[in-house]
Every structure is written in C-alpha cells, then in structure tokens.
Amino acid sequence: MAKTEIKFTKQKLIQSSQFSQIEKDILTAILSDGEYTIKACFEEIKKFKESKVSE
C-alpha cells in the first residue's frame, strides 16, 4: 500500500515549530496558497537558499 503524505496549508506551515523563523519567512515569500508536504517545503527552502548563494 502506498504511503500518503500529509499536506498542510501555507498558513499551518508558517505557524509550525518544525521550521526556523528564517525558513518561515522564506516559505511566506515563495509559497502560493495551496497545500504542501513538509518534504516539498524543505526542498523549496533548499532551492531558494541555493539560488541566493549563486547570486
């Protein structure tokens, strides 16, 4: 049986204690309204940080 990943709204994610304040700020800036998995959020944060390092 396939494992279903739980999805969270942007609002719930930025209120989560799973992310640091900087990560919450990044999520606030890059996520549109919708639902996301925790894994997808960490991937988006990583992409954002990598793009800023290469600038």
Short mmCIF file of C-alpha atoms in Angstrom, two decimals:
data_model
loop_
_atom_site.label_atom_id
_atom_site.label_comp_id
_atom_site.label_asym_id
_atom_site.label_seq_id
_atom_site.Cartn_x
_atom_site.Cartn_y
_atom_site.Cartn_z
CA MET A 1 0.00 0.00 0.00
CA ALA A 2 1.36 3.43 -0.96
CA LYS A 3 2.16 5.85 1.81
CA THR A 4 0.14 9.05 1.56
CA GLU A 5 1.99 12.18 2.58
CA ILE A 6 0.03 14.63 4.67
CA LYS A 7 -0.38 18.07 3.13
CA PHE A 8 -0.63 21.32 5.02
CA THR A 9 -1.86 24.78 4.10
CA LYS A 10 0.61 27.64 3.80
CA GLN A 11 -0.82 29.19 6.97
CA LYS A 12 -0.32 26.00 9.02
CA LEU A 13 3.21 25.59 7.70
CA ILE A 14 4.33 29.08 8.67
CA GLN A 15 2.91 28.51 12.16
CA SER A 16 4.71 25.17 12.54
CA SER A 17 7.52 24.75 15.06
CA GLN A 18 9.21 22.46 12.53
CA PHE A 19 10.68 25.48 10.72
CA SER A 20 13.01 28.21 11.96
CA GLN A 21 11.88 31.83 11.69
CA ILE A 22 14.10 32.33 8.63
CA GLU A 23 12.58 29.26 6.97
CA LYS A 24 9.09 30.54 7.79
CA ASP A 25 9.96 33.87 6.17
CA ILE A 26 11.19 32.04 3.06
CA LEU A 27 8.02 29.93 2.91
CA THR A 28 5.88 33.05 3.30
CA ALA A 29 7.66 34.61 0.32
CA ILE A 30 7.80 31.62 -2.04
CA LEU A 31 4.64 29.60 -1.44
CA SER A 32 1.35 30.46 -3.03
CA ASP A 33 -1.92 29.46 -1.40
CA GLY A 34 -2.40 25.73 -1.59
CA GLU A 35 -1.35 22.59 0.21
CA TYR A 36 2.18 21.29 0.59
CA THR A 37 4.00 18.37 2.19
CA ILE A 38 6.77 19.02 4.71
CA LYS A 39 9.23 17.35 2.33
CA ALA A 40 8.21 19.67 -0.52
CA CYS A 41 8.69 22.69 1.75
CA PHE A 42 12.21 21.68 2.71
CA GLU A 43 13.00 21.15 -1.00
CA GLU A 44 11.69 24.64 -1.83
CA ILE A 45 13.70 26.18 1.01
CA LYS A 46 16.83 24.40 -0.24
CA LYS A 47 16.26 25.66 -3.82
CA PHE A 48 15.73 29.20 -2.53
CA LYS A 49 18.93 29.14 -0.46
CA GLU A 50 20.95 27.68 -3.35
CA SER A 51 19.68 30.35 -5.73
CA LYS A 52 20.70 33.10 -3.28
CA VAL A 53 24.19 31.62 -2.78
CA SER A 54 24.83 31.54 -6.53
CA GLU A 55 23.91 35.23 -6.96
#
